[in-house]
Coordinates of C-alpha atoms in Angstrom, one line a residue:
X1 CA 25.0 -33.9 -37.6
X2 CA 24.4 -30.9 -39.5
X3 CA 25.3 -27.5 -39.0
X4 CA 22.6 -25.9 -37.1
X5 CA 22.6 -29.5 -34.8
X6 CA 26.8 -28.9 -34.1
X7 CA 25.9 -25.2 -33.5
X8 CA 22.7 -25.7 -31.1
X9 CA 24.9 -28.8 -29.3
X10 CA 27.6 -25.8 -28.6
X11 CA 25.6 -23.3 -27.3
X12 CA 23.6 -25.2 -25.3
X13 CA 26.7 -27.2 -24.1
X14 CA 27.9 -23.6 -23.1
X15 CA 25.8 -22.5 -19.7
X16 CA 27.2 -18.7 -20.5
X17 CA 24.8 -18.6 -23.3
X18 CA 21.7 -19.4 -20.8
X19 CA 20.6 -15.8 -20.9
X20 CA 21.3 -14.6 -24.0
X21 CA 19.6 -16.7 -26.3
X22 CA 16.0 -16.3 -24.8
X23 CA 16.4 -12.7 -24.9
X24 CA 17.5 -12.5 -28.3
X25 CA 14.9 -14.6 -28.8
X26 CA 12.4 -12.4 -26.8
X27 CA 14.2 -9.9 -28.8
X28 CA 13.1 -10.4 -32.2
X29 CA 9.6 -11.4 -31.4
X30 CA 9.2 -7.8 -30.0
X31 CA 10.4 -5.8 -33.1
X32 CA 9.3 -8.1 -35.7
X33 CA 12.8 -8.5 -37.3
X34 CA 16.5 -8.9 -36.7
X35 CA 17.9 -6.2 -35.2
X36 CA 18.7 -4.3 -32.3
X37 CA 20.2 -5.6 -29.5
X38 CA 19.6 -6.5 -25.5
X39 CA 21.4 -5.6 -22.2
X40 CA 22.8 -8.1 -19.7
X41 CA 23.1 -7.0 -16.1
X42 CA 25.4 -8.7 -13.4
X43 CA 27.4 -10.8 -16.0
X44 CA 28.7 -14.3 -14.0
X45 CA 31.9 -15.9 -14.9
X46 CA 30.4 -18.8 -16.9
X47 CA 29.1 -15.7 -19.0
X48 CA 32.6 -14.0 -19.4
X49 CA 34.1 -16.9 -20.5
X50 CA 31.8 -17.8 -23.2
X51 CA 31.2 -14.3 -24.8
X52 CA 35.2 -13.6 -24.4
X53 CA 35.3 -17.1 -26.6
X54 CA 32.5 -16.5 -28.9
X55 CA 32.5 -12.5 -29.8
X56 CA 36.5 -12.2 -29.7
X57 CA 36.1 -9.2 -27.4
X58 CA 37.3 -9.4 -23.5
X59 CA 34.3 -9.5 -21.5
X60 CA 36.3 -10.5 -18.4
X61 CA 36.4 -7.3 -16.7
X62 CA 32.5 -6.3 -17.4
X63 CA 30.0 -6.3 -15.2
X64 CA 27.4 -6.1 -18.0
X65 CA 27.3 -6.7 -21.6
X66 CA 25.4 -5.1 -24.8
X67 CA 24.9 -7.4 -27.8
X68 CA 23.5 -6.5 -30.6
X69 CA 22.1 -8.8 -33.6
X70 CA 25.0 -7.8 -35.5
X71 CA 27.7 -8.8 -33.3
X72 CA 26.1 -11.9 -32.9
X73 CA 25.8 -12.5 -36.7
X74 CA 29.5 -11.0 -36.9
X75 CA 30.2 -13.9 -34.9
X76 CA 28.8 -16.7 -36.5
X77 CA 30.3 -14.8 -39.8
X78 CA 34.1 -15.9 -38.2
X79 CA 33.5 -19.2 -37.1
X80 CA 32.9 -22.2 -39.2
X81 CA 28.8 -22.4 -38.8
X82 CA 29.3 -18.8 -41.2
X83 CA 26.2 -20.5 -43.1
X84 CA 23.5 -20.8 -40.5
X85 CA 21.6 -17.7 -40.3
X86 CA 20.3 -16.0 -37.0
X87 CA 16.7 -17.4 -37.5
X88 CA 17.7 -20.7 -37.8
X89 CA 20.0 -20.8 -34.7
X90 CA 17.2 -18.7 -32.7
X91 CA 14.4 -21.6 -33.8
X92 CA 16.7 -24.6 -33.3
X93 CA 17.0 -23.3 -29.8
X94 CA 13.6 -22.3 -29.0
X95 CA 12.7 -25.8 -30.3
X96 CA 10.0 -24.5 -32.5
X97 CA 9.3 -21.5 -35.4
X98 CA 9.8 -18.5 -33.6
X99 CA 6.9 -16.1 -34.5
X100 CA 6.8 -12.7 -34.1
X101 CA 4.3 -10.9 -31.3
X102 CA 2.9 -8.9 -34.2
X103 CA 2.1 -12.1 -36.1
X104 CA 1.1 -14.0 -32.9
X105 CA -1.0 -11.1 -32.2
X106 CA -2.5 -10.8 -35.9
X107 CA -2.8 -15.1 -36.0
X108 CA -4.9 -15.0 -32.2
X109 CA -7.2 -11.9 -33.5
X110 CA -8.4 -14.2 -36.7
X111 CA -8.7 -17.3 -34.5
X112 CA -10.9 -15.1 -32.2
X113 CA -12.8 -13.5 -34.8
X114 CA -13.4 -16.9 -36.3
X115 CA -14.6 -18.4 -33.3
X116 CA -17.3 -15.4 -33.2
X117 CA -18.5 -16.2 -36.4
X118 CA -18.9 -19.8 -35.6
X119 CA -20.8 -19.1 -32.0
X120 CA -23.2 -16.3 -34.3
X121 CA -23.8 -19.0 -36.7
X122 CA -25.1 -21.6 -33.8
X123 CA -26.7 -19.2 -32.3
X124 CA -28.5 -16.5 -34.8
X125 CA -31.0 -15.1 -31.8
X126 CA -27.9 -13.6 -30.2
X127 CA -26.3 -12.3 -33.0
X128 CA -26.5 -8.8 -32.5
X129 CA -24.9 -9.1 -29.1
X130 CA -23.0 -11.1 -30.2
X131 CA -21.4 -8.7 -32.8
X132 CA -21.6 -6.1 -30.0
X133 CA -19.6 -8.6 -27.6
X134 CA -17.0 -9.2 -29.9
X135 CA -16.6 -5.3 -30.7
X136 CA -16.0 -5.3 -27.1
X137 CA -19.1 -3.2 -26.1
X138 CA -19.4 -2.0 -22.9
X139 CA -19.5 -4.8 -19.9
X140 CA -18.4 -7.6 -22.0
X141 CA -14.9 -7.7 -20.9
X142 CA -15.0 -10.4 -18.9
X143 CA -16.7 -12.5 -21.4
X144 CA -13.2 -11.7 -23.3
X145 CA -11.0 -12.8 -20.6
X146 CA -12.7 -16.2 -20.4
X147 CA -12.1 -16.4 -23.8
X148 CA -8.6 -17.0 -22.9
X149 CA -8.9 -18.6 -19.6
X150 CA -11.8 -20.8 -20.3
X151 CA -13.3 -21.2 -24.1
X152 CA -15.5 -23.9 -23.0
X153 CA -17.2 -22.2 -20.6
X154 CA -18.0 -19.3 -22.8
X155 CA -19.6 -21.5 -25.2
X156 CA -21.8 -23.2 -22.3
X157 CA -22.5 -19.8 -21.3
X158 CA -23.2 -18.4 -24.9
X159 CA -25.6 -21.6 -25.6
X160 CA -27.4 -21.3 -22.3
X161 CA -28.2 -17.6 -22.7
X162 CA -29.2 -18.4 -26.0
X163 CA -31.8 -21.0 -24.3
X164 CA -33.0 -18.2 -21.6
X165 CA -34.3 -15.8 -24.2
X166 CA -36.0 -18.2 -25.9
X167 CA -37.7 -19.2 -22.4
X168 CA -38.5 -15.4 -21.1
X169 CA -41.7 -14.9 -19.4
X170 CA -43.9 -13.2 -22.6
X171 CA -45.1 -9.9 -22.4
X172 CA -48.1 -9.8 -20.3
X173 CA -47.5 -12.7 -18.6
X174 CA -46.8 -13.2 -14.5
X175 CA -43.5 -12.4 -12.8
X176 CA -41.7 -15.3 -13.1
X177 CA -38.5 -16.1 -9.9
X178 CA -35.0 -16.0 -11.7
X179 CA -34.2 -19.1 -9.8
X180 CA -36.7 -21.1 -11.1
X181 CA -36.3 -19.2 -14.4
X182 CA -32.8 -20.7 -13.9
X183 CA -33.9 -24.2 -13.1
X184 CA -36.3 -24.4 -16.2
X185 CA -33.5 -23.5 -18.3
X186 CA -30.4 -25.3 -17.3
X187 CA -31.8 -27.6 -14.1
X188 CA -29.9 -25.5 -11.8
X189 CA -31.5 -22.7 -10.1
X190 CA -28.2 -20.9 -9.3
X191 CA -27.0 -21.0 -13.3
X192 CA -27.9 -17.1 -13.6
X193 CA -26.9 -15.8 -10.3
X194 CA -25.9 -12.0 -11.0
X195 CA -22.6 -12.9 -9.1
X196 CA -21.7 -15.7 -11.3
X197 CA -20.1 -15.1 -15.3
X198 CA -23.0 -16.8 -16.5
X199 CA -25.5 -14.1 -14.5
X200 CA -23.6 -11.5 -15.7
X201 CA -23.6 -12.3 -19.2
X202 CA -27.2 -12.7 -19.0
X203 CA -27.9 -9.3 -17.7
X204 CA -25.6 -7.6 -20.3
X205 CA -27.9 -9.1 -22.8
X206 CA -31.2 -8.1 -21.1
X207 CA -29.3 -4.7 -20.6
X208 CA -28.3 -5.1 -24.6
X209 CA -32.0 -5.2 -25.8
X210 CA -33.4 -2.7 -23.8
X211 CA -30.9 -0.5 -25.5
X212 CA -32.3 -1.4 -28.7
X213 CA -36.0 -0.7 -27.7
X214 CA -34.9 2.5 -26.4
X215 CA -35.6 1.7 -23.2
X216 CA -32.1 2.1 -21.9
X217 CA -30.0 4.9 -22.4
X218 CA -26.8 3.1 -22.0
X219 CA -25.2 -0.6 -21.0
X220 CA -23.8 0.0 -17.6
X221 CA -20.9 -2.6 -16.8
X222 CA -21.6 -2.7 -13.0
X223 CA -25.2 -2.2 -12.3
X224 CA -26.6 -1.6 -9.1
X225 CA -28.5 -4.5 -7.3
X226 CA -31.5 -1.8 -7.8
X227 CA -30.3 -1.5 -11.5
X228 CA -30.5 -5.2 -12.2
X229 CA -33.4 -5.9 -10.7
X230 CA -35.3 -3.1 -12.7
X231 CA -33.5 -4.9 -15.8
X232 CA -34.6 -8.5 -14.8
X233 CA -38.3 -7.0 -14.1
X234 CA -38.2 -5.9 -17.4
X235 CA -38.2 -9.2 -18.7
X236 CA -40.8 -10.2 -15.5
X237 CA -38.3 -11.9 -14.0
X238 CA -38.0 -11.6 -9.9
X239 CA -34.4 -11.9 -8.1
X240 CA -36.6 -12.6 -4.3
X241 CA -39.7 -11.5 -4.0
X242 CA -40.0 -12.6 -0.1
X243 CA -37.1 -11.2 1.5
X244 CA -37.2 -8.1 -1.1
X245 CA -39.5 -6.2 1.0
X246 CA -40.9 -2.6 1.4
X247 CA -41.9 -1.3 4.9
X248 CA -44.9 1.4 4.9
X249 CA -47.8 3.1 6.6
X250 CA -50.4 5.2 5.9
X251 CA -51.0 3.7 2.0
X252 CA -54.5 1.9 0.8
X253 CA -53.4 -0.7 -2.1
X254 CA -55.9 -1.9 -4.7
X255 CA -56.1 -5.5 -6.2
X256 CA -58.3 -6.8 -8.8
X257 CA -61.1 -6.7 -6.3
X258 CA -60.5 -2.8 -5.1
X259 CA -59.2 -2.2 -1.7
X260 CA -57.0 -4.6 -0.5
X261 CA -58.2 -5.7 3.3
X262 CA -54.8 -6.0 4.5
X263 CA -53.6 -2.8 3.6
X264 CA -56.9 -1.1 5.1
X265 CA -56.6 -3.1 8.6
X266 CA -52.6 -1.8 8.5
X267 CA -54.1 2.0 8.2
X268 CA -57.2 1.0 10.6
X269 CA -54.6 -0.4 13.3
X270 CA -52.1 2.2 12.3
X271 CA -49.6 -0.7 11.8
X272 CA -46.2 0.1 9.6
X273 CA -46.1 -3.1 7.6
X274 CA -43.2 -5.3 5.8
X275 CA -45.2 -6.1 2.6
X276 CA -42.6 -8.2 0.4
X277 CA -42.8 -8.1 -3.4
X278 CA -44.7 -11.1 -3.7
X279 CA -47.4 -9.0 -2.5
X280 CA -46.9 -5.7 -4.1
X281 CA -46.7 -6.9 -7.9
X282 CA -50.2 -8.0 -6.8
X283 CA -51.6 -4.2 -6.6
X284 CA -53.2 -2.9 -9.5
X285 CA -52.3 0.6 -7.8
X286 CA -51.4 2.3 -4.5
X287 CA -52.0 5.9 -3.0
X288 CA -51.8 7.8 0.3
X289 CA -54.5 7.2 2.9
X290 CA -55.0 11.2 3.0
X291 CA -53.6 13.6 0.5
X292 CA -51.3 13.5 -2.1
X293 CA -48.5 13.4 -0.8
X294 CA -46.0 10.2 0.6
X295 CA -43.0 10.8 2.7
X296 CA -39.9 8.5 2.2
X297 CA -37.2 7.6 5.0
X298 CA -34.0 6.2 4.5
X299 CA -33.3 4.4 8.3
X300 CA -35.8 2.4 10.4
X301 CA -34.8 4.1 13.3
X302 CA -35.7 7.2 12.1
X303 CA -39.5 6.0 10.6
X304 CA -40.1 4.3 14.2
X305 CA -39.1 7.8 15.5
X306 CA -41.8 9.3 13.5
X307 CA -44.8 6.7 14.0
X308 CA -43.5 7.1 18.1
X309 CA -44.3 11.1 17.8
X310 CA -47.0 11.6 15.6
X311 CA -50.0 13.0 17.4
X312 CA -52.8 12.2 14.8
X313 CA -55.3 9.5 15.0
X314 CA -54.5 8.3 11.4
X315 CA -51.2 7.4 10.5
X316 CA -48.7 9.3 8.2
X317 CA -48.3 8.3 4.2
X318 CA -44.5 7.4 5.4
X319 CA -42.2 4.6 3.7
X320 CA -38.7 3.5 5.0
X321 CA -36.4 2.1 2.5
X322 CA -33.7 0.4 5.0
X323 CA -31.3 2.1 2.5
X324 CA -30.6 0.8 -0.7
X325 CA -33.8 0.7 -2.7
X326 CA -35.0 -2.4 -3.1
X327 CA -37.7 -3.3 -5.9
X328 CA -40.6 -3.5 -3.5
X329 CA -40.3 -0.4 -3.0
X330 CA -39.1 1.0 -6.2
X331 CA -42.5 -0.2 -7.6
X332 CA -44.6 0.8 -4.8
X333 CA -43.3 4.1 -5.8
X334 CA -43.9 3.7 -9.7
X335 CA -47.2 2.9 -8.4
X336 CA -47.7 6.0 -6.2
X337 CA -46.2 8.3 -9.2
X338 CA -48.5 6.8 -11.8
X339 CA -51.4 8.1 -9.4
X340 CA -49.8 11.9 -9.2
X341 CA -48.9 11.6 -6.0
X342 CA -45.4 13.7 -4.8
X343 CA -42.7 11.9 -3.0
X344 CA -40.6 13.7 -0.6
X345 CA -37.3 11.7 0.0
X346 CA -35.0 12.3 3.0
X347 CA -32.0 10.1 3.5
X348 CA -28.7 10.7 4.8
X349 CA -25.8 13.1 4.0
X350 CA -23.2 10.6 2.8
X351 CA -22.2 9.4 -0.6
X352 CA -24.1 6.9 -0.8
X353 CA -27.1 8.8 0.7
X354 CA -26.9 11.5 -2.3
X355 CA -26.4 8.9 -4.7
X356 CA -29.2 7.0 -3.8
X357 CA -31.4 10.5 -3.6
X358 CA -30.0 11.1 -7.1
X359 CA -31.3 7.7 -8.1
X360 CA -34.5 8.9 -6.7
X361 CA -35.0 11.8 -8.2
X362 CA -33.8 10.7 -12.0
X363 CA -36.1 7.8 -11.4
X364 CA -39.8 10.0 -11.4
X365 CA -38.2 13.8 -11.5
X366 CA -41.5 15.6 -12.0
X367 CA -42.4 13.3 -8.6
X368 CA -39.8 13.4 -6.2
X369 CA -38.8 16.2 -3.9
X370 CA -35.6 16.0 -2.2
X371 CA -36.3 16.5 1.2
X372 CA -34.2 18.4 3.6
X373 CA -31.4 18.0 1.3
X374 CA -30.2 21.8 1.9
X375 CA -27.1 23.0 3.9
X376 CA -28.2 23.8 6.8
X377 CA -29.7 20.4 7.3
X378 CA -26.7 18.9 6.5
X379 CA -24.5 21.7 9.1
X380 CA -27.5 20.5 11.5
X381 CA -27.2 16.9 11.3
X382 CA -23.2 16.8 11.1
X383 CA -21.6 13.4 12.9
X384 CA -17.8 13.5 13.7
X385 CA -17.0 10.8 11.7
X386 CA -14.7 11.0 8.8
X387 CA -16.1 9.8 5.3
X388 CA -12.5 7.7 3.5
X389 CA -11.3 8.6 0.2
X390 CA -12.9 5.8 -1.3
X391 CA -16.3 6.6 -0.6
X392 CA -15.6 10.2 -1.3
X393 CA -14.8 9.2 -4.8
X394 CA -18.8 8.2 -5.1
X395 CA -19.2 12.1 -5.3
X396 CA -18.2 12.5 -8.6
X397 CA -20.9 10.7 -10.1
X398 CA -23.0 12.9 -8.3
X399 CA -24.5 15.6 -11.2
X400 CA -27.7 16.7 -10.1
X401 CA -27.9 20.2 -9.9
X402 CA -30.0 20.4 -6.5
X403 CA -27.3 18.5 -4.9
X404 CA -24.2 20.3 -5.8
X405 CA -24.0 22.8 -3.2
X406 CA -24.1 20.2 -0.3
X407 CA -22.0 17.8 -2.6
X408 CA -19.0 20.4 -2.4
X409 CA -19.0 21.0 1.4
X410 CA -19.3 17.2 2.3
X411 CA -16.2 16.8 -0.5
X412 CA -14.4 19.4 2.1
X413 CA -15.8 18.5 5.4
X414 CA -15.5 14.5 4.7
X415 CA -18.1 14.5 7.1
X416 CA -21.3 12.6 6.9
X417 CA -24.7 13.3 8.6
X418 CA -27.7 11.5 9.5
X419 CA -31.1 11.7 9.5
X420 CA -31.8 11.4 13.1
X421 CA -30.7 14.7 14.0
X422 CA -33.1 15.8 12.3
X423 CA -36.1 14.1 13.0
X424 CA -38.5 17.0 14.9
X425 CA -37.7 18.9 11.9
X426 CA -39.0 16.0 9.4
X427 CA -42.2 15.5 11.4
X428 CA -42.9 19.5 11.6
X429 CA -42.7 19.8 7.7
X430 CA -45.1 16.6 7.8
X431 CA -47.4 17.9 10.0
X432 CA -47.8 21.4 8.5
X433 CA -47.8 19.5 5.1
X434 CA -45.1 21.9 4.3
X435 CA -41.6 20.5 3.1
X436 CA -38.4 22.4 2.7
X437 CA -36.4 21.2 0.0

């Protein structure tokens, strides 16, 4: 038995020495060299007896201990293992070469950048994203924690992205559903659901070359379900295009063939209708029965409210949204904007209501009026309710300017209000034609 053997046999033999050998250990990793020293708290007897042995110094009546490098090497220096050095002891006990975090750290980053390299040589069409994934670009963090959780699934999920953007509906073509986009690509229509790592990743991408068209301003990390599906249309691709639904009255929509006889019977019945997006990608274009103007509710309850008190024989050019946006009616209003129509909006006074009026307006800002969006709406239409922090926070991405000053009393009131307080005042603005904004 050699030294380092007789030495590693004693201290492990020794359960006093349980402690400080992994933290020396830990010790040295952290600074990158030999020196220093660590803190023991609560020292038990076993421990007393073995540093009062081993240092020379009575540890007996301590209740905690500081030992430095040097008064370990000290030590060794007295005994008759003077020869083994710190490193070797500190290896022998960790039962393998004890690397620094520095070098660990610097040894991990050139095994990651190396398997980059490989997964941009397999897959050339994605290296630009690629590059911009490994940069860490903005939402590709999780596609760096499953690097270290799971590196075989990020290569499935690199290799089927790689096989989606090759498949992509071309320009031109018709809407295609994601999935069945999904099935062609892997044989599972749920491989690119947007809540799965694989969906996600495949959005960032779409999200990733719309930015270099310049048709994105900015990769957003979490993007809305009204945000990905405006990305995913992009590439013609359709999340649902039955349940995604808009609900509308007082519209003509125009097919191939010119007026489309189910919209007209809706207006000729005065009917409000659920048209779903299977039917509205079919429209060539839409526009207002009357006028040029369309009228946009956030609630149901508040659109039945208006078809229950309007006293005209036609119907009103009225949408309802049933909150969120979803595509249906994001590209019934494209269509409505394309044909210079103006949208009046009115949702409710919450954060999500601003926020989605924000959305709105950004969306077609030469189009869209914000409609009854002034203070003494909001005064008029105040509920009792208390609005939590966390939903308060959704103010501060709040920035348009029309919005501020009802933005900064619902930030002190953390109050909300809703629309259906105000309902006589919506219809008289409609039936004058006259909106206050």
């Amino acid at each position: 038995m050699n030294d380092v053997d007789e030495l590693l046999a004693y201290l492990k033999g020794e359960s006093g020495f349980d402690r400080l050998l992994p933290k020396l250990i830990d010790r040295y990793r952290s600074l990158g060299r030999i020196g220093g020293s660590i803190k023991l708290s609560g020292l038990k007897p076993n421990e007393k007896e073995a540093f009062t042995t081993f240092f020379r110094k009575d540890y007996t009546h301590q209740s905690s201990a500081t030992i430095s490098f040097k008064s370990f090497e000290e030590a060794l220096l007295k005994t008759k293992f003077a020869g083994v050095t710190i490193i070797e002891i500190l290896e022998a006990y960790a039962g393998s070469k004890v690397i620094t975090k520095k070098a660990e750290l610097e040894s991990n980053h050139r095994i990651k950048e190396q398997f980059f390299y490989e997964q941009i040589n397999k897959h050339p069409a994605l290296s630009m994203w690629l590059h911009y994934v490994k940069e860490k670009g903005r939402g590709t963090r999780r596609l760096h924690a499953l690097y270290d959780e799971n590196r075989l699934q990020l290569e499935e999920i690199f290799r089927n992205v790689d096989n989606a953007l090759s498949k992509l509906p071309k320009e031109g073509s018709q809407f295609e559903r994601l999935p069945f986009f999904s099935q062609k690509v892997t044989k599972d229509p749920h491989a690119f659901d947007l809540d799965t790592e694989q969906g996600k990743a495949f959005l960032n991408i779409l999200q990733f070359l719309l930015l270099q068209k310049g048709e994105l301003s900015f990769i957003n990390s979490l993007p809305s379900s009204e945000e990905a599906n405006d990305i995913l249309q992009s590439f013609h691709l359709l999340r649902d295009d039955l349940l995604n639904f808009v609900t509308c009255t007082g519209l003509i929509g125009y097919d191939q063939k010119g007026v489309h006889p189910v919209w007209e019977s809706a207006n000729d019945s005065k009917s409000m209708i659920n048209f779903p997006l299977r039917e509205i990608i079919k429209l060539e274009q839409c526009r207002p029965f009357s006028g040029q103007a369309v009228f946009i509710v956030e609630n149901s309850g508040v659109a039945s409210a208006i078809l229950d008190r309007w006293p005209f024989p036609y119907p009103p050019p009225l949408i309802c949204t049933h909150g969120q946006f979803k595509l249906a009616a994001l590209l019934l209003i494209d269509m409505l904007v394309k044909n210079m129509v103006t949208i009046f909006y009115s949702g409710d006074f919450d954060p999500e209501g601003l926020q989605m009026a924000q959305r709105l307006k950004k969306r077609a800002p030469n189009s869209v009026v914000l409609w009854r969006y002034d203070l003494d709406s909001y005064y008029k239409s105040l509920s009792k309710k208390e609005i939590k922090e966390d939903r308060l926070s959704i103010l501060s991405s709040i920035d348009l300017e029309e919005l501020q000053v009802v933005k900064q009393d619902m930030l002190a009131k953390k109050q909300p209000g809703y629309q259906e307080e105000l309902v006589h005042d919506l219809i008289h603005d409609m039936k004058k034609g006259l909106v206050i904004s």
